[in-house]
Coordinates of C-alpha atoms in Angstrom, one line a residue:
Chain N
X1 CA 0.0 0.0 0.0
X2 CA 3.2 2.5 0.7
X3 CA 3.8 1.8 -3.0
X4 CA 0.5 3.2 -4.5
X5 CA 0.7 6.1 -2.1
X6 CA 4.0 7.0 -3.4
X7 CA 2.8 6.7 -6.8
X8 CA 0.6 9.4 -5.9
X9 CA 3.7 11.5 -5.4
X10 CA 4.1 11.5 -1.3
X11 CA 7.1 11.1 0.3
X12 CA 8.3 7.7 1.4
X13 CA 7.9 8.5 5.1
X14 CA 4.3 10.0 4.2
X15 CA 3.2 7.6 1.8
X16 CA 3.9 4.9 4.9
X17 CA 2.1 7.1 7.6
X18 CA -0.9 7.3 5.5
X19 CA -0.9 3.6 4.4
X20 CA -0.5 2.5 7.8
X21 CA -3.4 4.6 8.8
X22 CA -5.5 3.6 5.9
X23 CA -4.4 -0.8 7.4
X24 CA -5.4 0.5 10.7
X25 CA -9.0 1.2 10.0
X26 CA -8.5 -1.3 7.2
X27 CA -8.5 -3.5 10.4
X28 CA -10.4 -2.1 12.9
X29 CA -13.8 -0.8 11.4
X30 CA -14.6 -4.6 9.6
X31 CA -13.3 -5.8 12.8
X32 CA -15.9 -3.5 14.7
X33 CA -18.5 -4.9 12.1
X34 CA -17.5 -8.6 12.6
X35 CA -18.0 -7.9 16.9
X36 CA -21.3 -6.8 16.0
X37 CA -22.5 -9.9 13.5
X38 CA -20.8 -12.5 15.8
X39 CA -22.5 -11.0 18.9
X40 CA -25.7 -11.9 17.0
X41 CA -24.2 -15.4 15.4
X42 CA -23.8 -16.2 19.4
X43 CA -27.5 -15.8 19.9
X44 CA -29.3 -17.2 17.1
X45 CA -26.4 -20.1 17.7
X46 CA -27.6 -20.4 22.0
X47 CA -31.4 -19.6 20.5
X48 CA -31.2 -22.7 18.0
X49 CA -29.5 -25.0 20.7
X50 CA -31.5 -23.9 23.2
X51 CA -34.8 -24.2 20.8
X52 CA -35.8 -20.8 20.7
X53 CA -35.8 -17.9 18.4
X54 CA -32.8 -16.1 19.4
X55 CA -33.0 -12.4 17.8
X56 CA -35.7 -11.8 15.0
X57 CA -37.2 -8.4 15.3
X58 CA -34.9 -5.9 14.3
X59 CA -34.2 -6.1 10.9
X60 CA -34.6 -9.3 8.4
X61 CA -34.1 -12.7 10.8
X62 CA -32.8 -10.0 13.3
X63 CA -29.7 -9.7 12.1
X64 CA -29.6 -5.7 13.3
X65 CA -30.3 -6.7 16.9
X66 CA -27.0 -5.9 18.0
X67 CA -26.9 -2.2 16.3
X68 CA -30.1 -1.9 18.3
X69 CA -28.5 -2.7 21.2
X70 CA -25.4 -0.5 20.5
X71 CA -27.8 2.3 20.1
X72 CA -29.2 2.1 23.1
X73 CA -26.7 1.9 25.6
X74 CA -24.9 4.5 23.6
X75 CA -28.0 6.6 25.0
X76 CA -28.3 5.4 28.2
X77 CA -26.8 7.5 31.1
X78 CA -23.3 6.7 32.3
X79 CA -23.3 6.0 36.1
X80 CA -20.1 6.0 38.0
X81 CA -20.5 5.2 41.6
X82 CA -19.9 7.3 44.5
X83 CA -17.6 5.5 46.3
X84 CA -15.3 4.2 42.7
X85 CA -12.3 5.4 41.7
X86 CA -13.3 7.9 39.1
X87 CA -10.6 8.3 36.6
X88 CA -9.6 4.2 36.9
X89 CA -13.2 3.4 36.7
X90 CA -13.2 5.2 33.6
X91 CA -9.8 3.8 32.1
X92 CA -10.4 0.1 32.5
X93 CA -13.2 -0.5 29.7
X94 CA -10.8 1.6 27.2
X95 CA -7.9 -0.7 28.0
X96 CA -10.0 -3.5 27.5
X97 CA -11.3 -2.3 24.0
X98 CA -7.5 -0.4 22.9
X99 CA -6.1 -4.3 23.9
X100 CA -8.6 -6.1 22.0
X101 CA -7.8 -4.1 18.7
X102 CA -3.8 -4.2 19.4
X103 CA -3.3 -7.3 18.4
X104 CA -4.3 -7.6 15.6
X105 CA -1.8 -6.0 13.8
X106 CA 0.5 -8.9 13.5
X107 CA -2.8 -11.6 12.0
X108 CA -1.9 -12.7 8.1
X109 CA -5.4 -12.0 6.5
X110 CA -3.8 -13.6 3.1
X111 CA -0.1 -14.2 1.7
X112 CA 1.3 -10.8 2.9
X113 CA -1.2 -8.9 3.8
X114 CA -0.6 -7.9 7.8
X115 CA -0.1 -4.5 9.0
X116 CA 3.2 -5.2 10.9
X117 CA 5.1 -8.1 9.4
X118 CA 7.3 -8.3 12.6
X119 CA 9.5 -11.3 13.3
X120 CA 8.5 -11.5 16.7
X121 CA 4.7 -11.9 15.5
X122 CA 3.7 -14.5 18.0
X123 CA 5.6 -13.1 21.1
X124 CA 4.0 -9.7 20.4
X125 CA 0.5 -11.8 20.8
X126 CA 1.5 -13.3 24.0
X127 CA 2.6 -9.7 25.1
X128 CA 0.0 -7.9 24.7
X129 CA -3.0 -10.9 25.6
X130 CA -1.2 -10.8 28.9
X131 CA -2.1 -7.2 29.1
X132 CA -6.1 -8.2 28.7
X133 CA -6.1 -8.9 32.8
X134 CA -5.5 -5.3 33.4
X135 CA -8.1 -3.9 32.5
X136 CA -10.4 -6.4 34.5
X137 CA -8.5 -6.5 37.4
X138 CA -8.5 -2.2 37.0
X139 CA -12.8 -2.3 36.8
X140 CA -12.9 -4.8 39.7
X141 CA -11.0 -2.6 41.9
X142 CA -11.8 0.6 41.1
X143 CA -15.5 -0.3 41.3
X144 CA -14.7 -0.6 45.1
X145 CA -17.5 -3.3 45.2
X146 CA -17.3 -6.5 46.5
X147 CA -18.5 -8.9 43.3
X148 CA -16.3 -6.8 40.8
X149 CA -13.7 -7.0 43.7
X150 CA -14.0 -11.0 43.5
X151 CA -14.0 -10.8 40.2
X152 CA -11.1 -9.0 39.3
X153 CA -9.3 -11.7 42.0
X154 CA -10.3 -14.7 39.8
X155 CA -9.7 -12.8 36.3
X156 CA -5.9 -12.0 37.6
X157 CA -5.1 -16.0 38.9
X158 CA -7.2 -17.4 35.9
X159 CA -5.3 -15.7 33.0
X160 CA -1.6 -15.8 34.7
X161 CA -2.6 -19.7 34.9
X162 CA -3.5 -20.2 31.2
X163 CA -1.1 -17.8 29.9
X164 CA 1.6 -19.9 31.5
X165 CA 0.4 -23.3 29.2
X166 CA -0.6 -21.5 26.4
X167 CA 3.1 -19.9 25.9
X168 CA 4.6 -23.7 26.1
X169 CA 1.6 -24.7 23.5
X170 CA 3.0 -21.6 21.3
X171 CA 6.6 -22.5 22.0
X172 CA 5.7 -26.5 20.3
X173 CA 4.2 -24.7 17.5
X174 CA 7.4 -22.1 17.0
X175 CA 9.6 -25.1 17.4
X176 CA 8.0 -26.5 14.3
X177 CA 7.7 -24.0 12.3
X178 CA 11.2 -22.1 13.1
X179 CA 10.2 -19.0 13.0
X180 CA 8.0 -15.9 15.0
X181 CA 6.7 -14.6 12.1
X182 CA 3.5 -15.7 11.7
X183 CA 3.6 -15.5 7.7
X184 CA 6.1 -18.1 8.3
X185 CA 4.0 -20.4 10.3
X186 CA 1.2 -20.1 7.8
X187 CA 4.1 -21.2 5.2
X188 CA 5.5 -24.1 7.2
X189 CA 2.0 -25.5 7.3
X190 CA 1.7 -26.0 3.6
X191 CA 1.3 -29.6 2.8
X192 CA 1.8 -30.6 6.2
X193 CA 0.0 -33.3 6.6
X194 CA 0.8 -36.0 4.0
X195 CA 1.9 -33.6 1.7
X196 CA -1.3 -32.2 1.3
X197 CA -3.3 -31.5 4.1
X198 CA -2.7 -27.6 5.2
X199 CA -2.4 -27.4 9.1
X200 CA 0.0 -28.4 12.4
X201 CA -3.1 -29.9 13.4
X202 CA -3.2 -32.8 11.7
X203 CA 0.4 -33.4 12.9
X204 CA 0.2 -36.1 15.8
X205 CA 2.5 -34.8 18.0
X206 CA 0.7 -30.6 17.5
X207 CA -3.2 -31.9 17.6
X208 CA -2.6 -32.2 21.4
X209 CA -1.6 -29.5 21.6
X210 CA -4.2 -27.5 19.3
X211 CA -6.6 -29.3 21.8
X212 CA -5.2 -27.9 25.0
X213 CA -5.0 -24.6 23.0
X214 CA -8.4 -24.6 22.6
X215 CA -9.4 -25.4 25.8
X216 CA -6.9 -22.8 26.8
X217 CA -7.9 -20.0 24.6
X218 CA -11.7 -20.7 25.9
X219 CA -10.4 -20.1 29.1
X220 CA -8.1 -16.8 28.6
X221 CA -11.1 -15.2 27.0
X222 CA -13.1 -16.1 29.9
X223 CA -15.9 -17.6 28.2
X224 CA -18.3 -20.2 29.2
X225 CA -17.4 -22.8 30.9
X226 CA -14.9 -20.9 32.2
X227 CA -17.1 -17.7 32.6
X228 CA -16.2 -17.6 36.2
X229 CA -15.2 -13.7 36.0
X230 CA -18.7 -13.0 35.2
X231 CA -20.6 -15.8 37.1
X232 CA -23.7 -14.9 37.4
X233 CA -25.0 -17.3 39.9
X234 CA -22.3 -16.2 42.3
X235 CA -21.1 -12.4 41.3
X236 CA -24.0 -10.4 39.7
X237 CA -22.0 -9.8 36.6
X238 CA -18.8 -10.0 37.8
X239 CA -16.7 -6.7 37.0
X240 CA -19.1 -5.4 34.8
X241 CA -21.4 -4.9 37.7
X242 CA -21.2 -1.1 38.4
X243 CA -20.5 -0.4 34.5
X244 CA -23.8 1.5 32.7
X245 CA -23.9 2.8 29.0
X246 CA -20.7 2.7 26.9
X247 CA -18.4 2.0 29.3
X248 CA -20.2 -1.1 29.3
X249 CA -20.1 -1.4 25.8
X250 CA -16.5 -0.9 26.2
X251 CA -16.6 -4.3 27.4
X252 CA -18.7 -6.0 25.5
X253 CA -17.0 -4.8 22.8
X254 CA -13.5 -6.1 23.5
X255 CA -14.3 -9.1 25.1
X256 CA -16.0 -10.5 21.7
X257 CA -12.5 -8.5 19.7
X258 CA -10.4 -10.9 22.0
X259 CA -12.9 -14.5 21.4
X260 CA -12.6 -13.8 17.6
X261 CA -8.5 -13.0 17.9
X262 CA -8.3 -16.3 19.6
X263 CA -10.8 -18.3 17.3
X264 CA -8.2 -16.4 14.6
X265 CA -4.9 -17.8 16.4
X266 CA -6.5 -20.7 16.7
X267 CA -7.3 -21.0 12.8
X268 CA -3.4 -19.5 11.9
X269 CA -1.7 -21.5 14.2
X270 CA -3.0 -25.3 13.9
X271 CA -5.5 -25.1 10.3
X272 CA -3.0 -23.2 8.5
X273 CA -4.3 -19.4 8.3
X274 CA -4.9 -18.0 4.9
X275 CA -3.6 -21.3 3.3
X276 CA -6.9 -24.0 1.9
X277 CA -7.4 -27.0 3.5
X278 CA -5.9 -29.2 0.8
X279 CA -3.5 -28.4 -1.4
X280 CA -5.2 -28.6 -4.9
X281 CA -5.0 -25.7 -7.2
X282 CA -8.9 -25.3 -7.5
X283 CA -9.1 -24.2 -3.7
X284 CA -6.4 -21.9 -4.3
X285 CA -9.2 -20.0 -6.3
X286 CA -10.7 -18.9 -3.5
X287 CA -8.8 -15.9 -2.1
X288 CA -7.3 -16.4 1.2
X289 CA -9.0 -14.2 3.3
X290 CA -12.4 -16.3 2.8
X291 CA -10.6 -18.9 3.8
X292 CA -9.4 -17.7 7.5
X293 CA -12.3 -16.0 8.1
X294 CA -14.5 -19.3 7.5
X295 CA -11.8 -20.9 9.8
X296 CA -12.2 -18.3 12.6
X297 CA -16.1 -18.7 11.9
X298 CA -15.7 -22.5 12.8
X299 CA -14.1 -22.3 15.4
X300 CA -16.8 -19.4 17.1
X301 CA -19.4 -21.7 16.3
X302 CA -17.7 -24.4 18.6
X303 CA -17.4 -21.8 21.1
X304 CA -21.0 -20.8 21.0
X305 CA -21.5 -24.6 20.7
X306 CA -19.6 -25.0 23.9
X307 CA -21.4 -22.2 25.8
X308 CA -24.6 -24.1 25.1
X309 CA -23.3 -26.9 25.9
X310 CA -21.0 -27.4 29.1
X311 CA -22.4 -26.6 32.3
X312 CA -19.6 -24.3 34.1
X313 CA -16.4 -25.0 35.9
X314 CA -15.8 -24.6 39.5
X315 CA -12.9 -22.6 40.7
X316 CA -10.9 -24.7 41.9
X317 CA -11.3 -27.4 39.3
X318 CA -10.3 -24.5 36.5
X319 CA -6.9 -23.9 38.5
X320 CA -6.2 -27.5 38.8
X321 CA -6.6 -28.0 35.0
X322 CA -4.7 -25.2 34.3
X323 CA -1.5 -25.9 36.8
X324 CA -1.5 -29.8 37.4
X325 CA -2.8 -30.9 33.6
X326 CA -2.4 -28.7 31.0
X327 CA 1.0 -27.4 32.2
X328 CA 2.8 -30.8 32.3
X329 CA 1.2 -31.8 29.6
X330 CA 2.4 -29.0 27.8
X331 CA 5.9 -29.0 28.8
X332 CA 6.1 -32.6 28.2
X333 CA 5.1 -31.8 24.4
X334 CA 7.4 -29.2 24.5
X335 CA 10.5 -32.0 25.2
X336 CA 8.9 -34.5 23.2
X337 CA 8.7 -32.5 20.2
X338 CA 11.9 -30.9 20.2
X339 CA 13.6 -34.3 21.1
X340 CA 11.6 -35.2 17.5
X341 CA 12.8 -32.6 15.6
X342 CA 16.5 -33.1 17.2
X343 CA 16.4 -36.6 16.0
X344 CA 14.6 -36.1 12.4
X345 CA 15.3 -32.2 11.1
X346 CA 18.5 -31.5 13.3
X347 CA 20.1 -35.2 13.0
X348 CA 24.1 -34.5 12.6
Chain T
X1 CA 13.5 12.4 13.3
X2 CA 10.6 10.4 14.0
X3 CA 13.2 8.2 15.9
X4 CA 14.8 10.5 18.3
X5 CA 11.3 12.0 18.8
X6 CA 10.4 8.5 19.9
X7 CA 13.1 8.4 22.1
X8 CA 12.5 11.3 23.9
X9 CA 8.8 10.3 24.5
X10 CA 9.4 7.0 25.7
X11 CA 12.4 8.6 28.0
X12 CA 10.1 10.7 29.4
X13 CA 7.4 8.8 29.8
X14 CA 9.8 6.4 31.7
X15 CA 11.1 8.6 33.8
X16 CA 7.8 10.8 35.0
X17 CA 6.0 7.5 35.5
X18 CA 8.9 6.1 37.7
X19 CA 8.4 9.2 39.8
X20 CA 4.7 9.4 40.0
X21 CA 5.0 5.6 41.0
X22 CA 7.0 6.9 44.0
X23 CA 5.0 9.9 44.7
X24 CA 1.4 8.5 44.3
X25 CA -0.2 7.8 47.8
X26 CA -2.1 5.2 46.8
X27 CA 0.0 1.8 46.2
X28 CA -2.9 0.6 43.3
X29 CA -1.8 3.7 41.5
X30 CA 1.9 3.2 42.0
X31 CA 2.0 -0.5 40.5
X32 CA -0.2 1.2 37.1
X33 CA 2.3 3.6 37.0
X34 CA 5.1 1.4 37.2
X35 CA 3.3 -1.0 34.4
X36 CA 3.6 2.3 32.7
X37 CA 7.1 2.9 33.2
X38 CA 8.3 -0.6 32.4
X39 CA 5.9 -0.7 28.8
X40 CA 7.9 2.7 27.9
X41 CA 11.2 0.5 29.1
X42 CA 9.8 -2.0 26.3
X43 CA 9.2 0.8 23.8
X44 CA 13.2 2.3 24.4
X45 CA 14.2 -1.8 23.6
X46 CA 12.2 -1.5 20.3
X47 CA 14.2 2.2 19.5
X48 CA 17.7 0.1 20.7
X49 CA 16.6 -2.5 17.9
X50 CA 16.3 -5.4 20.7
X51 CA 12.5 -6.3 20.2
X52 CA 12.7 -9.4 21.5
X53 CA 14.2 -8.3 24.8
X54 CA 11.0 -5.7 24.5
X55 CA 8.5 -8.5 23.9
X56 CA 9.8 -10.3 26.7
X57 CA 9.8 -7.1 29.0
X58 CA 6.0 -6.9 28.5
X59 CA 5.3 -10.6 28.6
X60 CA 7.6 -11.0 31.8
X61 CA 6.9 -7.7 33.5
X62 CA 3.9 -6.2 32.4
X63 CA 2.0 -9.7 31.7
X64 CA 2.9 -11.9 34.9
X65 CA 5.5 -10.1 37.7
X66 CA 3.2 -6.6 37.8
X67 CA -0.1 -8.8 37.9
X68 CA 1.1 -10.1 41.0
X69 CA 2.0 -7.2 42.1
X70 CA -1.1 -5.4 41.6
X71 CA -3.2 -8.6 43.0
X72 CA -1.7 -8.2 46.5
X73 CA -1.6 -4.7 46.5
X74 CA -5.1 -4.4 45.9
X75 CA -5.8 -6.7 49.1
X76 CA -3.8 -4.4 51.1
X77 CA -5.4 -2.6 54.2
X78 CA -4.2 1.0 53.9
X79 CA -3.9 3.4 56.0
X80 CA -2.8 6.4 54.2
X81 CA -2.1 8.6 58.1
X82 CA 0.1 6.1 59.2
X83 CA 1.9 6.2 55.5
X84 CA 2.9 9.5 55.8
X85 CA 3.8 9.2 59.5
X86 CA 6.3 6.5 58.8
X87 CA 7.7 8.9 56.1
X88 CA 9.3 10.9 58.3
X89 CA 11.0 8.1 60.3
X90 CA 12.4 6.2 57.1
X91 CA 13.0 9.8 55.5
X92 CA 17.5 9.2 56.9
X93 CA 17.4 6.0 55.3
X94 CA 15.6 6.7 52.4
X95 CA 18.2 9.4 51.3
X96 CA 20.7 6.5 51.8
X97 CA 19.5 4.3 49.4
X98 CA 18.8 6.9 47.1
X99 CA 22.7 8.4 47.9
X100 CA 23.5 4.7 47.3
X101 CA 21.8 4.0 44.2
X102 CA 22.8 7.2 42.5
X103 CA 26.6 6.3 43.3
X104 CA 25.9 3.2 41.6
X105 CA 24.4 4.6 38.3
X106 CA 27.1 7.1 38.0
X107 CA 30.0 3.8 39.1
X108 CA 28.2 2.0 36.4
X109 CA 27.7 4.3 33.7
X110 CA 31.5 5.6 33.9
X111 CA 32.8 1.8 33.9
X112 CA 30.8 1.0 31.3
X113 CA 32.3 4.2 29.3
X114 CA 36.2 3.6 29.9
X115 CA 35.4 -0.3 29.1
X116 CA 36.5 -2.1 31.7
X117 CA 34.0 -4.4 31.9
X118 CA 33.2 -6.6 28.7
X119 CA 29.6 -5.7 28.5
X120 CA 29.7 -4.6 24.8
X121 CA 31.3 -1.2 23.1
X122 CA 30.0 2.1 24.1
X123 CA 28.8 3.0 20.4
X124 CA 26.8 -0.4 20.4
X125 CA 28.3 -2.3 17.2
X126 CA 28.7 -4.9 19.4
X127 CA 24.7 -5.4 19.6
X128 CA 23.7 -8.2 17.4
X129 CA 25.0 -10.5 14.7
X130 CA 24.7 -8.9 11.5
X131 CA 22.4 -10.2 8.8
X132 CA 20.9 -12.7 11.6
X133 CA 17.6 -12.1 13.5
X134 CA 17.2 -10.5 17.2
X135 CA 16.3 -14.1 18.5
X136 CA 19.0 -16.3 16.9
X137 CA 21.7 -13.1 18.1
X138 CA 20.1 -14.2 21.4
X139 CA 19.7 -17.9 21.1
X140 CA 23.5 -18.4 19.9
X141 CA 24.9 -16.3 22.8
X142 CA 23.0 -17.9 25.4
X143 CA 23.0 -21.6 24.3
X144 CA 26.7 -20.9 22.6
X145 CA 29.3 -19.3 24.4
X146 CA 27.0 -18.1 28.0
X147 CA 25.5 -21.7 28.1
X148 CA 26.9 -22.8 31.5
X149 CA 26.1 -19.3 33.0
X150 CA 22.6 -19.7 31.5
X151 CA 22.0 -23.4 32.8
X152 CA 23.7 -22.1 36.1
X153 CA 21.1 -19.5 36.4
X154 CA 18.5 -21.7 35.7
X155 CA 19.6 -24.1 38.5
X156 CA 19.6 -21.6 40.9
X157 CA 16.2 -20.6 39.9
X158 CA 15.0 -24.0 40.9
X159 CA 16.7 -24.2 43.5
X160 CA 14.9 -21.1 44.8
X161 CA 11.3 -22.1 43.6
X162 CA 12.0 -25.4 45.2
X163 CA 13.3 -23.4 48.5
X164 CA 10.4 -21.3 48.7
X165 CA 7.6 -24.6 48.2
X166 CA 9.7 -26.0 50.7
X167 CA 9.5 -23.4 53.4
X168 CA 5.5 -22.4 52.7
X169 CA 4.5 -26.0 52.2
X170 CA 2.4 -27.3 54.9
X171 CA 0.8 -30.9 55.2
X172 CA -2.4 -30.9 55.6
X173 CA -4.7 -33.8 56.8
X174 CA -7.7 -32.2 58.4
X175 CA -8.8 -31.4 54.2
X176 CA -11.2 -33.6 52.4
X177 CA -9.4 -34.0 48.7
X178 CA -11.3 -34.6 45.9
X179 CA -10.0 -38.0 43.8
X180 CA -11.6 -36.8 40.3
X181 CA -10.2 -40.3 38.8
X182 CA -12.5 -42.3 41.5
X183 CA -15.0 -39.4 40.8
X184 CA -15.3 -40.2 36.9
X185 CA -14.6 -44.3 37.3
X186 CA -17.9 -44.1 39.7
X187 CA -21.0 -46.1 37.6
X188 CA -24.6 -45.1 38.7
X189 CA -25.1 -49.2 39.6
X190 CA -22.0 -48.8 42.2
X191 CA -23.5 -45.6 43.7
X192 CA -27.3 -46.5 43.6
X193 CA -29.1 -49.3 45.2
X194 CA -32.8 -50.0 44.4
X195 CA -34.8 -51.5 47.3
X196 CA -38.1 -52.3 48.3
X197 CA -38.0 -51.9 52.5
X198 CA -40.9 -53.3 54.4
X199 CA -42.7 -51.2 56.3
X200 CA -41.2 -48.9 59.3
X201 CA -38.1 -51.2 58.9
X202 CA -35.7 -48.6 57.0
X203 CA -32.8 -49.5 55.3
X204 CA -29.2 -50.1 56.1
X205 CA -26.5 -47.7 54.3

């Protein structure tokens, strides 16, 4: 894109400045979009399961319900309470939304076409969906209310415990691929699987690990049946409680940004991003955007599956998966499949 | 331009946010504004061309050690009077430390200059392998020519998580565990008996 904008007679450093710009809400606004037609995929999905309607009113089969919804908590009145911390109160849903969005400047949406092709692409993921606890734990604290308060307590110990696993799962797939970059990793899944299935997943040794991923990535974006930030039965709404209007939204917002980043990880670390399924020139046909974003698609509709599904976790069954299974289990990949690549790509 | 203006920001930024962290009265406040000081830290590293040392900054930092920070600082029970009257007490000792510290920077910086110590060249050409990547620059020194130091360090980490379980571990018998194996083996004809008591006779669990 810096090209055409030179062409246009700009500067190099301007014709960058504006192209970066023009990725950024390149990114973001469809991204905005997507939050919006996913938040209604999630309902008509729980509706069908659950045998009801879901949304239908607004628009045809409903599919403007959450537009509706936007609009209205964009009118409502925001409250902050007496006793919160005013200017933290106020910060935490905008770090949760600015977090959400960050990340995705490093995703592949087809053969070259990512904002920042950085060679520390994966680790810059791990960075900055670490920083997703802050601005939970910040909401639960400077609600000064005891459910947020809770809330923010479980958030903090949940996400330390499954960023700890998920960074081992990563370090399996890094191992195999040899690279950060996550156009690499997309390349180094081509023909993976018997020379023509695209993905790490059908790998023996990775599809464990895309499992725990999963599982994992389920959990870091707190959603059912690890909702336990947001437990309704037990905390109101969790830290959301004292949040009105859209500081609220805020949240909503983000929190559906981060499910489809990790339903997009998911998709580009294990079913080979952009790449088709099978390596036959006729799938090729189909640009590669389509493809990852049907990938991500699948993988929301198991995790709208799974919401309807699972009943939820108790607390201290979630922190024993997360430390005393997923973590050996992980590490033990880890050893196992660099002792595999030590004895088949590294031999001497 | 645009890199030295970066600089500057991200010096800043460090610097004021170091200071507010020390000045704020509330200790919540002072761990945010020390995530803020150590992401600008991570922002300098990306300027100094060492982004994976950045990455790692945020992951380590910012992502796990400041989480924990913040997590037992918010259960803290302040009072903010007796704060301030301690200040006054620790007020000789503080100016020690800080008399301390800044002879160390200075110590540091003016070794570091006349190149005494091996640490790398003043000028920096002794950052990185050329033509290879941040990570294998890394990767080679530490599994190459530092790899005893490294595996030494990481002994001595163990050591010191398996130190501290030790110490805080405590046995405890008066807790009912769960056994989720026996829980999941359990079959509903092992756990539920059908009967047909007589009359005012009960039965026997």
């Amino acid at each position: 894109m810096t090209a055409f904008f030179q062409s246009l007679g700009m500067s190099y450093e301007w014709a960058w400045f504006v192209a970066t710009i023009c990725g950024i809400l390149l990114i973001a606004l469809p991204l905005m979009l997507a939050v919006a037609m996913v938040i209604y995929v999630d309902r008509k999905v729980l509706g069908a399961i659950m045998l009801r309607r879901g949304p239908n009113v607004v628009g045809p089969f409903g599919i403007l319900q959450s537009f509706a919804d936007g609009l209205k908590v964009f009118l409502q009145e925001t409250i902050i309470p007496s006793a919160a911390n005013k200017g933290l109160f106020l910060i935490a849903p905008i770090i949760t939304f600015a977090v959400a969005l960050l990340a995705w400047a490093v995703i592949p949406f087809n053969s070259g076409a990512v904002l920042a092709d950085i060679n520390v692409g994966l680790l810059y993921v791990l960075a900055i969906s670490s920083l997703g606890v802050y601005g939970v734990v910040i909401a639960g604290w400077a609600s000064n209310s005891k459910y947020p308060f809770f809330s923010a307590m479980r958030a903090a110990a949940q996400m330390i415990s499954y960023e700890v696993s998920i960074g081992f799962i990563l370090i399996c797939v890094v191992l195999w691929a040899g690279s950060f970059n996550m156009n690499d990793i997309i390349e180094a899944q081509r023909g993976h699987g018997l020379g023509f299935v695209n993905g790490f997943a059908f790998n023996l040794l990775l599809f464990p690990m895309w499992v725990m991923f999963f599982i994992s990535s389920l959990a870091e974006t707190a959603r059912a049946p690890f909702d336990l930030t947001e437990a309704e039965s037990e905390l109101v709404a969790g830290y959301q409680t004292e949040y009105s209007s859209m500081s609220f939204a805020l949240f909503w917002l983000g929190e559906y940004a981060n499910v489809l980043l990790m339903c997009m990880l998911n998709a580009v670390l294990f079913f080979g991003g952009w790449l088709p399924p099978f390596e036959w020139e006729p799938l090729y046909w189909i640009p590669g955007w389509i493809w990852l974003f049907g990938k991500t698609f699948l993988f929301f509709f198991m995790f709208s599956w799974i919401w309807a599904t699972v009943p939820r976790f108790r607390y201290d069954q979630l922190m024993r998966l997360g430390w005393k299974v997923f973590l050996p289990l992980s590490l033990l990949f880890v050893v196992l499949i660099s002792g595999y690549l030590m004895l088949t790509r590294f031999a001497v | 331009m645009i890199h030295v203006f970066a600089f500057y920001l991200f010096a800043v930024l460090t610097i004021g946010s170091g200071a507010v962290t020390i000045l704020a009265r509330n200790p919540v406040h002072s761990v945010l504004w020390l995530i803020l000081a150590f992401f600008n830290a991570a922002g300098l590293m990306v300027l100094a061309g060492a982004e994976f040392i950045a990455m790692l900054l945020v992951i380590v930092y910012v992502g796990a050690v400041a989480v924990l920070f913040l997590f037992v600082v918010m259960m803290l029970d302040i009072d903010f009077a007796e704060l301030r009257a301690g200040f006054v007490k620790n007020f000789p000792l503080g100016i020690l430390i800080a008399i301390v510290l800044l002879a160390e920077i200075v110590l540091g910086l003016s070794a570091y200059r006349a190149g005494a110590l091996e640490l790398g060249t003043p000028d920096g050409s002794a950052a990185a392998i050329a033509g290879a990547s941040n990570i294998e620059s890394i990767g080679a020194l530490l599994y190459g020519r530092y790899l005893f130091l490294f595996e030494a360090a990481g002994i001595i980490l163990l050591v010191a998580m398996v130190g501290a379980i030790v110490l805080t571990h405590r046995e405890r018998t008066d807790t009912r565990d769960q056994d989720i194996a026996k829980q999941i083996a359990r079959r509903p004809d092992e756990a539920t008996i059908n009967t047909r008591p007589d009359i005012g006779k009960g039965i026997q669990l």
